[in-house]
Structures are given as structure tokens and as C-alpha cells.
PDB file of C-alpha atoms in Angstrom:
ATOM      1  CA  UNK A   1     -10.258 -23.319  12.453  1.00 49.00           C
ATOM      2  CA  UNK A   2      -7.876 -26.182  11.695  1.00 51.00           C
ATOM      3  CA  UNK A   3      -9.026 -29.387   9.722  1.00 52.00           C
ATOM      4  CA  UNK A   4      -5.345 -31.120  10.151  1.00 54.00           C
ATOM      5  CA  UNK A   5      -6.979 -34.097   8.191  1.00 59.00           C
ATOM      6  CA  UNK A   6      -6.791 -32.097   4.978  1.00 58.00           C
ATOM      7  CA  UNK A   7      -4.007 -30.308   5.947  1.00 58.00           C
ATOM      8  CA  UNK A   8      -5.617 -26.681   5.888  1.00 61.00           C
ATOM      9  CA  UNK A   9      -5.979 -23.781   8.003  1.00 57.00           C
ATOM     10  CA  UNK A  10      -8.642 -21.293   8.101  1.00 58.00           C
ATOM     11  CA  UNK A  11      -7.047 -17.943   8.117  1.00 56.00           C
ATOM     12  CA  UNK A  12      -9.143 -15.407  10.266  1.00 56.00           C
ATOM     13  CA  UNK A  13      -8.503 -11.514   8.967  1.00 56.00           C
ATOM     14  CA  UNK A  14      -8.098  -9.565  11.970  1.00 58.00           C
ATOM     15  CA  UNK A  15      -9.281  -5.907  11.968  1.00 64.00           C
ATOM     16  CA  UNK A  16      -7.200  -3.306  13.427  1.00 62.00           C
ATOM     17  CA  UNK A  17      -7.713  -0.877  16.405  1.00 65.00           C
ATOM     18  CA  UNK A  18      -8.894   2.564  15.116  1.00 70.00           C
ATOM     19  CA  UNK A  19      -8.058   5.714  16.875  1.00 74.00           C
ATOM     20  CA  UNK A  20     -11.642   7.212  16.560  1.00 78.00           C
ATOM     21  CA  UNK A  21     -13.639   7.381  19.640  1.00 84.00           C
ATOM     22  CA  UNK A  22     -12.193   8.820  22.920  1.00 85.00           C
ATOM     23  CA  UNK A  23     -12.467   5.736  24.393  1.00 87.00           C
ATOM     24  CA  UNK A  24     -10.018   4.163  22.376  1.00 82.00           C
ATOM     25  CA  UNK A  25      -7.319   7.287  22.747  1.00 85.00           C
ATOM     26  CA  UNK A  26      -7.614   6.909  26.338  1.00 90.00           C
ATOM     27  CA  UNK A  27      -6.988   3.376  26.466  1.00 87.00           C
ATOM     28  CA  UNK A  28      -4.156   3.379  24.874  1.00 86.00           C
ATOM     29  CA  UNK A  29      -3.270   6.524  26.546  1.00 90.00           C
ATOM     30  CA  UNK A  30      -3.515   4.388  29.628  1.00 92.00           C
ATOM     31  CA  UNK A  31      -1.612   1.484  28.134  1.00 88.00           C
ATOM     32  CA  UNK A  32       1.435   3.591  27.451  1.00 90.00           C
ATOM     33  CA  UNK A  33       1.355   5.398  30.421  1.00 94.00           C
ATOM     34  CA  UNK A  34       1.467   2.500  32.800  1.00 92.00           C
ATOM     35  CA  UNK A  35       4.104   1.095  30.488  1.00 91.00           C
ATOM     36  CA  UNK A  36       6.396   3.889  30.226  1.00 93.00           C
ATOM     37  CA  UNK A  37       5.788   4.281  34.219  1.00 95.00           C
ATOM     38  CA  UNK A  38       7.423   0.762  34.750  1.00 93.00           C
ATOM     39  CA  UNK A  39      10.087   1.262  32.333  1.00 94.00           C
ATOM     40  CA  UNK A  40      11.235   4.395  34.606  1.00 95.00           C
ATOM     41  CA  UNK A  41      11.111   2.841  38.106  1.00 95.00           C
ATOM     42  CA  UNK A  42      12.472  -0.635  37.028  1.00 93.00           C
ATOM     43  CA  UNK A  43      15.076   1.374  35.219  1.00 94.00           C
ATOM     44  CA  UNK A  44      16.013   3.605  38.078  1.00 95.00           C
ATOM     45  CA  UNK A  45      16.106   0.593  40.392  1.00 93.00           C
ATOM     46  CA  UNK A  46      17.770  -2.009  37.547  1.00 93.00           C
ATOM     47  CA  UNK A  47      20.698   0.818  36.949  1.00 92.00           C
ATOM     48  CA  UNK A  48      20.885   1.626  40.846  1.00 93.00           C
ATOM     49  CA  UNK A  49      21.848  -2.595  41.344  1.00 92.00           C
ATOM     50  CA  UNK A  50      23.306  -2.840  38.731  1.00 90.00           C
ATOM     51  CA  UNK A  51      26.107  -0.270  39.229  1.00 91.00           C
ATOM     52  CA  UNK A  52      25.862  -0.260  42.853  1.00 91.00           C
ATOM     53  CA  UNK A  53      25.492  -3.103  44.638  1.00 90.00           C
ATOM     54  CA  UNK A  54      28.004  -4.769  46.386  1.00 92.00           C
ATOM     55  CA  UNK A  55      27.536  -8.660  46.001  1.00 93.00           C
ATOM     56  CA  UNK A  56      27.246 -10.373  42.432  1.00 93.00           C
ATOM     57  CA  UNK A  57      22.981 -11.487  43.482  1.00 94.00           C
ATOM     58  CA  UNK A  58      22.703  -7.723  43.324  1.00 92.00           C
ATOM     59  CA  UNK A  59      24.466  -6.991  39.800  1.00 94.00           C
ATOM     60  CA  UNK A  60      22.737  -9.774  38.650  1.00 95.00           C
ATOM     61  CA  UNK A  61      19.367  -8.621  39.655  1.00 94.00           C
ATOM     62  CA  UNK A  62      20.428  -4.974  38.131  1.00 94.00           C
ATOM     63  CA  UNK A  63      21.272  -7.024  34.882  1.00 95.00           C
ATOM     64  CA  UNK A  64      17.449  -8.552  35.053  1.00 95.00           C
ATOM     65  CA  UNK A  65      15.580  -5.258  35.738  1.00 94.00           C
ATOM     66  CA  UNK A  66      17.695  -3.708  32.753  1.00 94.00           C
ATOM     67  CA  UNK A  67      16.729  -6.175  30.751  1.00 93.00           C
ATOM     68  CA  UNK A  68      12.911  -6.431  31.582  1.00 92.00           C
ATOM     69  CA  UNK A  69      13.234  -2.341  30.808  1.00 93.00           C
ATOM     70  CA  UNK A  70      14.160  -3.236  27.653  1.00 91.00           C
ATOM     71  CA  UNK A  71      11.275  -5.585  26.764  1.00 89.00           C
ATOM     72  CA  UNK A  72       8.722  -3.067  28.303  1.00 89.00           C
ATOM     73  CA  UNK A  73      10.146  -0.438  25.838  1.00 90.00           C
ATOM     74  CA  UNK A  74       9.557  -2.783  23.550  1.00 85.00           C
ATOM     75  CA  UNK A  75       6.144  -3.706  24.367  1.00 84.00           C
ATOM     76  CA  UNK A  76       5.522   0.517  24.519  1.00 86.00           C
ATOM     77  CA  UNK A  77       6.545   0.432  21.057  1.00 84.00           C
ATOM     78  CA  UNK A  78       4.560  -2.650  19.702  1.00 81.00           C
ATOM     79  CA  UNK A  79       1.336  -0.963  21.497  1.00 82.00           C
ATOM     80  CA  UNK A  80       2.217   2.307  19.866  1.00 83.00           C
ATOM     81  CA  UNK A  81       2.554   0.108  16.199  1.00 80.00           C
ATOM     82  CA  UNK A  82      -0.452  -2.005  16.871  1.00 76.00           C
ATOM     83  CA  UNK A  83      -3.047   1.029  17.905  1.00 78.00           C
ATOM     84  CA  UNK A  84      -1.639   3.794  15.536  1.00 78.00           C
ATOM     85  CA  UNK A  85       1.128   2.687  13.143  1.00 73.00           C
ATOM     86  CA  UNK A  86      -0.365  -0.581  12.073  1.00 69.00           C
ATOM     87  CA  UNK A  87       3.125  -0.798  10.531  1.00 72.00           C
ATOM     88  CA  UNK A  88       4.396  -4.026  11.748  1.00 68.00           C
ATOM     89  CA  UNK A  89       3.062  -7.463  10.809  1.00 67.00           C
ATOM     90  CA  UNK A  90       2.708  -8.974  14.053  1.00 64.00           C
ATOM     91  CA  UNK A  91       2.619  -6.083  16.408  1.00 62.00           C
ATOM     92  CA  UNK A  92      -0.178  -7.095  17.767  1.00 64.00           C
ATOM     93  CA  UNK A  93       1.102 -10.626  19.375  1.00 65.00           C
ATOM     94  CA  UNK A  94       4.192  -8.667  20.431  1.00 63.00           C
ATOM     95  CA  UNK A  95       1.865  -6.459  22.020  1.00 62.00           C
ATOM     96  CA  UNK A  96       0.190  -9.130  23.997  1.00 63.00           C
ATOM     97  CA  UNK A  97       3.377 -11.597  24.246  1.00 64.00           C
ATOM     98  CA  UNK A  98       5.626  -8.497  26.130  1.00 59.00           C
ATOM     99  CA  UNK A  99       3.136  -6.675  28.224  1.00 58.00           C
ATOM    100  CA  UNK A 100       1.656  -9.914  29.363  1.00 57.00           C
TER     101      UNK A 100
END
């Protein structure tokens, strides 16, 4: 924890996710499946609006949706990094941070 008197932080070592037991395969099996499944539907809808619609609201709300697929691609890919890749530093606060 934090003594802010001294001025010094405890740093707490995090372990990784393994890939070992089923259960962890199918949870992130799940994760990513669910994710990719939002990026598809918001996407078709986002692109739909965004192209489409007749009124600036609309556009604008096709402009949102394409940009919330964007973040949940990236969240896909910081879940892939933080169970598998362990490539990334923080992968797993953008993990947490985008599909939250």
C-alpha cells in the first residue's frame, strides 16, 4: 500500500492468467466471443446510421457506434494480450478500462 508520509509505494507483482485448465480457455473463449459479437451488431447498425440516415442526430449516432466498435476491438485485442500474449505492459487495465 501507500505510506505518502515517506513518500513510497508498495509495488504489488501481479501474476498473469495462464492458459492451462479448460476453465480458463473457455472463459476467455467466452470473453472474446461476446466481444467480437458486439463489435459486429454495433458495427452493422453504427455503418447503417452512419451512411444512411437522413438527419445529422442519426450520422452522429452512426459516428458513436463506429467509434465504440473501435474500442471493443480494442478491448478484444487487450483480452487476447492479457490471457495469451502477455505482450503488452498494461494490457490488463486496458482490458478492464474498455470492456467495462
Amino acid at each position: 500500500m501507500a505510506d505518502l508520509r515517506a513518500g513510497r509505494v508498495a509495488v504489488v507483482a501481479v501474476e498473469r492468467p495462464s492458459l492451462d485448465t479448460w476453465r480458463a480457455q473457455l472463459d476467455m473463449a467466452v470473453i472474446l466471443l461476446v466481444l467480437l459479437a458486439t463489435t459486429v451488431l454495433l458495427g452493422w447498425f453504427g455503418l447503417g446510421n452512419f451512411a444512411h440516415a437522413l438527419t445529422f442526430a442519426g450520422r452522429l449516432t452512426g459516428a458513436v457506434l463506429m467509434t465504440v466498435v473501435f474500442t471493443t476491438l480494442l478491448a478484444a485485442g487487450a483480452v487476447l494480450d492479457h490471457w495469451a500474449g502477455h505482450t503488452l505492459q498494461y494490457s490488463n487495465n486496458s482490458a478492464v478500462v474498455r470492456t467495462g
